[in-house]
PDB file of C-alpha atoms in Angstrom:
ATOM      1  CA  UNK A   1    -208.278-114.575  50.861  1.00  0.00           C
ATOM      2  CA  UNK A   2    -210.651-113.919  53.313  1.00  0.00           C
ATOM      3  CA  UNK A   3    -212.261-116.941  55.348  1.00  0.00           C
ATOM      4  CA  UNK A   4    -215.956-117.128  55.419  1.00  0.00           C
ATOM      5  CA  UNK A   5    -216.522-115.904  58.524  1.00  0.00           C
ATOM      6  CA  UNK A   6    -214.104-112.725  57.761  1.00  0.00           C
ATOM      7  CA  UNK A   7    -216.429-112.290  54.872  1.00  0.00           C
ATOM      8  CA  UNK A   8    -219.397-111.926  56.966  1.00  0.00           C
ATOM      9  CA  UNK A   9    -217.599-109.988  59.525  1.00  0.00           C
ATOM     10  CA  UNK A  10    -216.950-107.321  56.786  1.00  0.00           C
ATOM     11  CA  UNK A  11    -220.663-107.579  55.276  1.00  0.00           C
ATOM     12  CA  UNK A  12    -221.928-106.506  59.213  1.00  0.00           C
ATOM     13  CA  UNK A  13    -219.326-103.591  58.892  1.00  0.00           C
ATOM     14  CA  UNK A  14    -220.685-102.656  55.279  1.00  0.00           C
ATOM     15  CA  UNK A  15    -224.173-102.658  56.198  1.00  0.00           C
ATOM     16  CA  UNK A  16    -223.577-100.104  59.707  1.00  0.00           C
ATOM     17  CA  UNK A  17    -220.959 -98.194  58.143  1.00  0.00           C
ATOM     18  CA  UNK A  18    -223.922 -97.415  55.470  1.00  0.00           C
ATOM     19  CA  UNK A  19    -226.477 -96.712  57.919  1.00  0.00           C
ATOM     20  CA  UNK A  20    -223.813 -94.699  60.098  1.00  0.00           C
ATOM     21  CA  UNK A  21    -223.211 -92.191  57.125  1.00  0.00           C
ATOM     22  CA  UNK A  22    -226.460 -92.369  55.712  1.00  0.00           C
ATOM     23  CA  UNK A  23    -227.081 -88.378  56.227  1.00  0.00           C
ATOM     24  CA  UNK A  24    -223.154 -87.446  55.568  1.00  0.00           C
ATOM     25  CA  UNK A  25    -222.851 -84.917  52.880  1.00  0.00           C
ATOM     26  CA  UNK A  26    -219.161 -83.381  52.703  1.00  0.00           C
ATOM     27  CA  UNK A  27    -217.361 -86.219  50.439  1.00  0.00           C
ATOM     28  CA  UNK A  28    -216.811 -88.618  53.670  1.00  0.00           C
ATOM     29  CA  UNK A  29    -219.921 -90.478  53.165  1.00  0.00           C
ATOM     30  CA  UNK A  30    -220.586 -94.365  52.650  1.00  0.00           C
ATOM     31  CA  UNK A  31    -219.315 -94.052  49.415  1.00  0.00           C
ATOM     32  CA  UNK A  32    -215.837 -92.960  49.627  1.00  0.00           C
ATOM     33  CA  UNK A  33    -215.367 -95.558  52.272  1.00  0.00           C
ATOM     34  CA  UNK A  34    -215.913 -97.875  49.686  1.00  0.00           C
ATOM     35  CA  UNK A  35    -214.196 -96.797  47.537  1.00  0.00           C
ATOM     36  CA  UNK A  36    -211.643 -96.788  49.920  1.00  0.00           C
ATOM     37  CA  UNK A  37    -211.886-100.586  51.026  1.00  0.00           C
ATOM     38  CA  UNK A  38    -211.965-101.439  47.438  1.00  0.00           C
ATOM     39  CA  UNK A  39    -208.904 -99.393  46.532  1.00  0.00           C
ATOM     40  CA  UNK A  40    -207.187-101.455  49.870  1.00  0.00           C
ATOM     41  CA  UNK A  41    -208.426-104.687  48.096  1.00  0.00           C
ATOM     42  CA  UNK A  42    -206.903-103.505  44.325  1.00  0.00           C
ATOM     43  CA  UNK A  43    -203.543-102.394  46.074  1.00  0.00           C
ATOM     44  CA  UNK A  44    -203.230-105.276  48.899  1.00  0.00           C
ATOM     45  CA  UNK A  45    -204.268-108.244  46.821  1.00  0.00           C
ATOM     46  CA  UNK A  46    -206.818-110.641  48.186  1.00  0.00           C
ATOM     47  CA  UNK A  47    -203.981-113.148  49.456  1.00  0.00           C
ATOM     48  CA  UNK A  48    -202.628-110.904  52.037  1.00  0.00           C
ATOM     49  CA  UNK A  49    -202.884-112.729  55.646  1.00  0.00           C
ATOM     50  CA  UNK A  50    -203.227-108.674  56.744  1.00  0.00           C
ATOM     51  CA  UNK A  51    -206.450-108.219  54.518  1.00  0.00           C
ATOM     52  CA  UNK A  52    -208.916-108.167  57.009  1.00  0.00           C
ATOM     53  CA  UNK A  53    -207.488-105.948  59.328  1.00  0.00           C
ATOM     54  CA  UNK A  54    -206.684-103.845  56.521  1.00  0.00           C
ATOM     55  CA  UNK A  55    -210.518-103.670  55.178  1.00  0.00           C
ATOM     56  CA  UNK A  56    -211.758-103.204  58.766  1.00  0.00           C
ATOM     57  CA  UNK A  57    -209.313 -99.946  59.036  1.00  0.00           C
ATOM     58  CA  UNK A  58    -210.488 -98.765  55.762  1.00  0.00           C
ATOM     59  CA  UNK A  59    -214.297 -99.362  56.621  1.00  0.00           C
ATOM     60  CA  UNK A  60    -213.343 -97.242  59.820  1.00  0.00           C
ATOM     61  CA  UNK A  61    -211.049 -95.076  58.990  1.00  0.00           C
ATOM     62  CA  UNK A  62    -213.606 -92.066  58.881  1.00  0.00           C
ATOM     63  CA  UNK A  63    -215.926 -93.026  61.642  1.00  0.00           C
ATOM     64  CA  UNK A  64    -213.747 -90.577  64.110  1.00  0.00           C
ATOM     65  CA  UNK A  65    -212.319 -88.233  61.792  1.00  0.00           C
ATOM     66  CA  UNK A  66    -212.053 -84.887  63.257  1.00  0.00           C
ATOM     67  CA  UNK A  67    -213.612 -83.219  60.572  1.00  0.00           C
ATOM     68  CA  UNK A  68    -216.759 -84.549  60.931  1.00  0.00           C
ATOM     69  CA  UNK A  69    -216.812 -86.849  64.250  1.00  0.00           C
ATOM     70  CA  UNK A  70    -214.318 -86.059  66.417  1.00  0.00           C
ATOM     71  CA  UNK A  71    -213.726 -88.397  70.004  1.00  0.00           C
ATOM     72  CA  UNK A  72    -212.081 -87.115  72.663  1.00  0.00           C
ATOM     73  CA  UNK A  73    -211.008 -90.981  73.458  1.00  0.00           C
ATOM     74  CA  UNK A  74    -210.959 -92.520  69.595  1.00  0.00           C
ATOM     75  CA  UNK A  75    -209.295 -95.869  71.012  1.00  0.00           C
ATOM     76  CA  UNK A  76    -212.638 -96.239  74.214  1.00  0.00           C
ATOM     77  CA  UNK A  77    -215.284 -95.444  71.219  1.00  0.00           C
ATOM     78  CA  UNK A  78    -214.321 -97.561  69.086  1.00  0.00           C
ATOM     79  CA  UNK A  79    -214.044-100.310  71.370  1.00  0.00           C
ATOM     80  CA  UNK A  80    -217.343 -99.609  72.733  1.00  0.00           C
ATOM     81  CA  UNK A  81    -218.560 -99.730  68.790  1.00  0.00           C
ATOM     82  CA  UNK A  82    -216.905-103.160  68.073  1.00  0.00           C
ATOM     83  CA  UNK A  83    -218.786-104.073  70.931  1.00  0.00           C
ATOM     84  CA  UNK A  84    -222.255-102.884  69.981  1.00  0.00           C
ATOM     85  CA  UNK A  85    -222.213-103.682  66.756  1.00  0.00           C
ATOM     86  CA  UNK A  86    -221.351-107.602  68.025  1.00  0.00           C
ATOM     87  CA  UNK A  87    -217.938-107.882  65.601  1.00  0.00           C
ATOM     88  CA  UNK A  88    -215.485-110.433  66.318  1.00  0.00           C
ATOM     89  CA  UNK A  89    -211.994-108.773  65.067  1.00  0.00           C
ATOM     90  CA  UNK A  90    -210.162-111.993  65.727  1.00  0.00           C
ATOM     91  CA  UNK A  91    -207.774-110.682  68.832  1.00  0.00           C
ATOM     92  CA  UNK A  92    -206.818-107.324  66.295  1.00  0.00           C
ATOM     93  CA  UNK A  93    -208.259-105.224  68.070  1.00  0.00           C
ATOM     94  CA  UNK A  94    -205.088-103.059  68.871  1.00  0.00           C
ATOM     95  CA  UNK A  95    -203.862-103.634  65.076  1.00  0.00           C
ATOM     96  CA  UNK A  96    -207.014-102.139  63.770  1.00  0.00           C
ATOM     97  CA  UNK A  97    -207.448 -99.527  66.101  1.00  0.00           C
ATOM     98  CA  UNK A  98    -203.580 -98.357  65.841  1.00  0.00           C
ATOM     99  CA  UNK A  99    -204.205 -98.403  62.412  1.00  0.00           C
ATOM    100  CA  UNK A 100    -207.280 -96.046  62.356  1.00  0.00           C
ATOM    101  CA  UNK A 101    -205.800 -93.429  64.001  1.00  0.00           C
ATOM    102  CA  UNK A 102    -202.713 -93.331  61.625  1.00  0.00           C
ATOM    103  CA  UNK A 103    -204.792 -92.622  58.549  1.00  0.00           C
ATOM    104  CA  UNK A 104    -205.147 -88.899  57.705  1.00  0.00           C
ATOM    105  CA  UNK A 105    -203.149 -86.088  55.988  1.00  0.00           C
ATOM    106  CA  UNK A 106    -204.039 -83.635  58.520  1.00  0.00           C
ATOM    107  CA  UNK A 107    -202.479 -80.553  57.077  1.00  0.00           C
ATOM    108  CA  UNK A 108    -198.945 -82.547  56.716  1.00  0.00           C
ATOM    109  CA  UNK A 109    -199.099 -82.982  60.522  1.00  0.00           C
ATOM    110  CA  UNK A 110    -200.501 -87.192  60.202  1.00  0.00           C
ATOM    111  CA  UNK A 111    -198.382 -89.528  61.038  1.00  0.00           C
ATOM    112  CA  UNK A 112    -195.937 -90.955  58.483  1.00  0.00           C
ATOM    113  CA  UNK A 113    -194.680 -94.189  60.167  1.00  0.00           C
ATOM    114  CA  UNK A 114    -197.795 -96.464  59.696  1.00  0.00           C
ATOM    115  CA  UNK A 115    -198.487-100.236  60.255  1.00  0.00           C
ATOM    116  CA  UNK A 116    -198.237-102.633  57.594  1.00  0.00           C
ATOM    117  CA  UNK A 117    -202.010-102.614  56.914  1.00  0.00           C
ATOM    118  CA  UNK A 118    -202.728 -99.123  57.536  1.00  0.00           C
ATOM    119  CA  UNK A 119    -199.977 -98.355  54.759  1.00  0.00           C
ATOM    120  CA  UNK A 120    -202.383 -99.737  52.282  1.00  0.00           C
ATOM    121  CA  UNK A 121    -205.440 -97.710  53.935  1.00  0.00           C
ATOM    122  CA  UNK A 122    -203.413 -94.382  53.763  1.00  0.00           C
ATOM    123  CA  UNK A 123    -202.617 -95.036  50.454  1.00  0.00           C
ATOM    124  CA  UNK A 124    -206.272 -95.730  49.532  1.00  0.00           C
ATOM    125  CA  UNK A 125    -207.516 -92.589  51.419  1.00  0.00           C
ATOM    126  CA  UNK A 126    -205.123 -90.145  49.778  1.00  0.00           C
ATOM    127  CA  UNK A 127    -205.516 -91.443  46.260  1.00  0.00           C
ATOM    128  CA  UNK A 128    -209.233 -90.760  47.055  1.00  0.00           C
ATOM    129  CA  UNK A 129    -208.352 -87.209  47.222  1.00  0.00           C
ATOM    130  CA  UNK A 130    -206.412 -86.968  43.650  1.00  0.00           C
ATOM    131  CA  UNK A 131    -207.504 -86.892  40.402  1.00  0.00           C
ATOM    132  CA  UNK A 132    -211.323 -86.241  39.467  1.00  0.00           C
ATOM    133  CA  UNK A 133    -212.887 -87.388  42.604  1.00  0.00           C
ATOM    134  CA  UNK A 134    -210.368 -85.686  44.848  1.00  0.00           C
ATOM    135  CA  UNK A 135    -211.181 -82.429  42.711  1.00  0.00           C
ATOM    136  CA  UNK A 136    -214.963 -83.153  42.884  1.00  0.00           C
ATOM    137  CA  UNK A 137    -214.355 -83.398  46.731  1.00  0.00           C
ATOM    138  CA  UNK A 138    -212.766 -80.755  47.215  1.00  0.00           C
ATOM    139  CA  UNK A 139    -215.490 -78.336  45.628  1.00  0.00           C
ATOM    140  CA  UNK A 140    -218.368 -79.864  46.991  1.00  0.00           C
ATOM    141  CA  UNK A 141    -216.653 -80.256  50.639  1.00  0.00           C
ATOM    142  CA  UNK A 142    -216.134 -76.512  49.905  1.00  0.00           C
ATOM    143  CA  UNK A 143    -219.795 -75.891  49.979  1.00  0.00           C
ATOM    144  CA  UNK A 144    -221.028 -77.901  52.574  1.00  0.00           C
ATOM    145  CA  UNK A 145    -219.280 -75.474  54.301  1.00  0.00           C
ATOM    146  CA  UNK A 146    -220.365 -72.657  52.796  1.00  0.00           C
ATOM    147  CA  UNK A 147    -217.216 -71.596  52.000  1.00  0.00           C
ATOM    148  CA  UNK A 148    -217.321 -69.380  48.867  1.00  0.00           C
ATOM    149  CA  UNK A 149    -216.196 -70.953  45.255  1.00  0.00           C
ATOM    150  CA  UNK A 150    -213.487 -68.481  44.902  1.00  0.00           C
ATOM    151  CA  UNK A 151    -213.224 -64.911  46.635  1.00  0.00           C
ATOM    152  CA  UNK A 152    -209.818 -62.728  45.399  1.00  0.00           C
ATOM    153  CA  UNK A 153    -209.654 -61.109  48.471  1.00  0.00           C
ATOM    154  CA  UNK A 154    -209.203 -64.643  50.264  1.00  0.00           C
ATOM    155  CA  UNK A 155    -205.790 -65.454  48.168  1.00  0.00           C
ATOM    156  CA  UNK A 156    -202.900 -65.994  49.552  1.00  0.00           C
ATOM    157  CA  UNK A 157    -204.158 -66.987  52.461  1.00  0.00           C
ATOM    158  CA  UNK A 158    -202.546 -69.885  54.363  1.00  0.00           C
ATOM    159  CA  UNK A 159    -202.410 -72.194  57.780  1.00  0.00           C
ATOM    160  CA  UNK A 160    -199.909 -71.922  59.689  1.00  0.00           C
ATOM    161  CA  UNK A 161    -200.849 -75.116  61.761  1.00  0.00           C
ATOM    162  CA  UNK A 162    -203.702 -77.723  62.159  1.00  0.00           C
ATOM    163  CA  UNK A 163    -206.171 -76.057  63.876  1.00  0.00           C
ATOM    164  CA  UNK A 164    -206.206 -72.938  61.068  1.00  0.00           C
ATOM    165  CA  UNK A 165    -205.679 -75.575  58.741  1.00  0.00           C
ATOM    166  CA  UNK A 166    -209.047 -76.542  59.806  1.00  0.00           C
ATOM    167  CA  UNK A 167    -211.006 -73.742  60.312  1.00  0.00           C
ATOM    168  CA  UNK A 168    -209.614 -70.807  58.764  1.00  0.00           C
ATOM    169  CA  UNK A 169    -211.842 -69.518  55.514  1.00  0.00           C
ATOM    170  CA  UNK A 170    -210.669 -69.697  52.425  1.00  0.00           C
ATOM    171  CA  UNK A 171    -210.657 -70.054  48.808  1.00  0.00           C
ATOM    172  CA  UNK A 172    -210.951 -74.382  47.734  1.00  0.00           C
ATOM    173  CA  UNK A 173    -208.052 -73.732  45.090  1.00  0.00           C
ATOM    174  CA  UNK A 174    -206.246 -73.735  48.368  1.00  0.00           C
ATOM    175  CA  UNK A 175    -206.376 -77.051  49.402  1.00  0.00           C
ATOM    176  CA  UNK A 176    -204.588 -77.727  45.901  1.00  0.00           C
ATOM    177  CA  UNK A 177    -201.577 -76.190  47.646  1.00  0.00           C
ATOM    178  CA  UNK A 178    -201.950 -77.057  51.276  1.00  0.00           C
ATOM    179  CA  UNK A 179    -202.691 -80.655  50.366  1.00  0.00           C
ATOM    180  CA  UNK A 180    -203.571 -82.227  47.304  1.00  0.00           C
ATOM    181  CA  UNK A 181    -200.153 -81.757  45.026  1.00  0.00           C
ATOM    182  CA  UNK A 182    -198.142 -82.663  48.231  1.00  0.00           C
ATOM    183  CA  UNK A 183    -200.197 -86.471  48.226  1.00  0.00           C
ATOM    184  CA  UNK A 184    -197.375 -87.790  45.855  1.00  0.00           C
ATOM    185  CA  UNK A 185    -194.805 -87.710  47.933  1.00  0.00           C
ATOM    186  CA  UNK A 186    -197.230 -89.088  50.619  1.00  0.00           C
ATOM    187  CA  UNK A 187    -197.712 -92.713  48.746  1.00  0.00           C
ATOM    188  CA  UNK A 188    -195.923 -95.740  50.583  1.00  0.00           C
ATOM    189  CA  UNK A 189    -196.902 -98.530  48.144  1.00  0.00           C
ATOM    190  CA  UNK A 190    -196.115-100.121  44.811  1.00  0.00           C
ATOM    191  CA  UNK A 191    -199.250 -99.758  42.983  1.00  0.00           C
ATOM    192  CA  UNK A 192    -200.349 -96.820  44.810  1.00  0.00           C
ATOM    193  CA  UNK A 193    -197.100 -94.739  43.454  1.00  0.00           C
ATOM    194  CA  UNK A 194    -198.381 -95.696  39.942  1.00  0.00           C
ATOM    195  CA  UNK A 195    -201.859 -94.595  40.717  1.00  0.00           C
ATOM    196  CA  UNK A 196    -200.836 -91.575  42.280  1.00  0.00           C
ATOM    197  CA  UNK A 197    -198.514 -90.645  39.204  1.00  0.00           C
ATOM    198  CA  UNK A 198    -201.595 -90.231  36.621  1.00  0.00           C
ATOM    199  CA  UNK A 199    -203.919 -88.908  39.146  1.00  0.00           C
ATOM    200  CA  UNK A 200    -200.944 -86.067  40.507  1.00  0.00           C
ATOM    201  CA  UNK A 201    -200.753 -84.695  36.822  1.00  0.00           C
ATOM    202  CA  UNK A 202    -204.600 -84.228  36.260  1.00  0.00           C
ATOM    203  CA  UNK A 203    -204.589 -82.005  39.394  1.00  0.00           C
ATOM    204  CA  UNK A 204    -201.610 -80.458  38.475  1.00  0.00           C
ATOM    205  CA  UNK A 205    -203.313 -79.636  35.239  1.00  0.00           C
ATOM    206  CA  UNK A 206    -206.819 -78.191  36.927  1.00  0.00           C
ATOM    207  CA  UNK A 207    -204.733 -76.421  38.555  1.00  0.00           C
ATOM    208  CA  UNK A 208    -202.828 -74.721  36.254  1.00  0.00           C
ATOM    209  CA  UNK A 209    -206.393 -74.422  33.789  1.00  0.00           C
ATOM    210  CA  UNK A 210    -208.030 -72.992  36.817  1.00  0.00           C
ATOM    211  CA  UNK A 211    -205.774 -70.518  37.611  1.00  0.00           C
ATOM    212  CA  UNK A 212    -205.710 -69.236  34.107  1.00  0.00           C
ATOM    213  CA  UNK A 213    -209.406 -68.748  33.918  1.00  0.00           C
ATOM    214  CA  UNK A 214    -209.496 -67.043  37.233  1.00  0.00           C
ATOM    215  CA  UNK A 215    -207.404 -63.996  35.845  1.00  0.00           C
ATOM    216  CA  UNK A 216    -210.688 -62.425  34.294  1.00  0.00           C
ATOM    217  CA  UNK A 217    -211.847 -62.569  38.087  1.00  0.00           C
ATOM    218  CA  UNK A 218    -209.606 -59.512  38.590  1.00  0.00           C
TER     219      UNK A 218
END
């Protein structure tokens, strides 16, 4: 349970984190976050003595991300963002921050071995890329880069390490393969691995729907 002053700690956070992604349109905006720190809440439970930490990762978690904000020095800006934006973390600084930077799939190159806290954050995140919304998310972050809905010439196609995994064109279906149905196996927590389970099979069914349809593309 949160103390009162934790609670309006995290309403601060909510209320910048909104303005902060207000023009953010590639499925990382205000609203996935939230989702996010209410998926933390659902698979934490509100008792945990690590719940604020953990909601103060989550509302964080994409503030840096290098797909969209990257920081040469992610531990100095956020600081210097704690700082501007007045928060008193309660001396967890270094949790939070240690925390932040272990969310992220990355291509399979994030980092597996995660704080107690951020396990619960990862876990959130990921889940946030399965089932419907992780499918929705992956189309429309597909077109906010302008990448095309599905080209045959671009099949196949694959990175061979995080920076093609970020920047090399190709077809969304892709990130089925490269990321998506490899989340699973990705899940540290209780409740999470039963989440994960229903949301794994609807992709793996897209997928396989998908992929049928897209033979008349030939």
């Amino acid at each position: 349970m949160l103390s009162s002053k934790q609670q309006q700690t995290i309403q601060t956070i909510d209320s910048k984190i909104f303005e902060l992604f207000a023009q953010e349109y590639t499925g990382h905006d205000y609203y996935h976050t939230k989702r996010v720190v209410n998926l933390t809440t659902r698979l934490m439970h509100y008792d945990d003595e690590e719940l604020f930490a953990a909601l103060v990762i989550a509302y964080f978690h994409d503030v840096f991300d290098d797909k969209i904000n990257p920081s040469d020095d992610m531990s100095s800006d956020l600081l210097k963002l704690f700082g501007e934006w007045n928060l008193d973390l309660e001396g967890k600084e270094s949790l939070i921050i240690d925390g932040i930077k272990q969310i992220g799939y990355r291509g399979g190159y994030g980092i597996k071995n995660k704080t107690f806290p951020a396990q619960y954050v990862s876990d959130a995140d990921l889940l946030d890329a399965m089932g419907a919304v992780g499918i929705a998310r992956t189309f429309y972050y597909a077109g906010s880069k302008k990448h095309p809905f599905h080209d045959p010439k671009l099949e196949g196609i694959a990175p061979e390490n995080i920076e093609e995994y970020r920047n090399l064109e190709r077809n969304p279906i892709n990130h089925f393969n490269e990321k998506l149905l490899l989340l699973r196996e990705w899940i540290l927590t209780p409740e999470g691995i039963k989440i994960a389970e229903t949301r794994h099979q609807l992709l793996v069914d897209f997928y396989n729907e998908f992929m049928e349809e897209m033979k008349d593309n030939l």
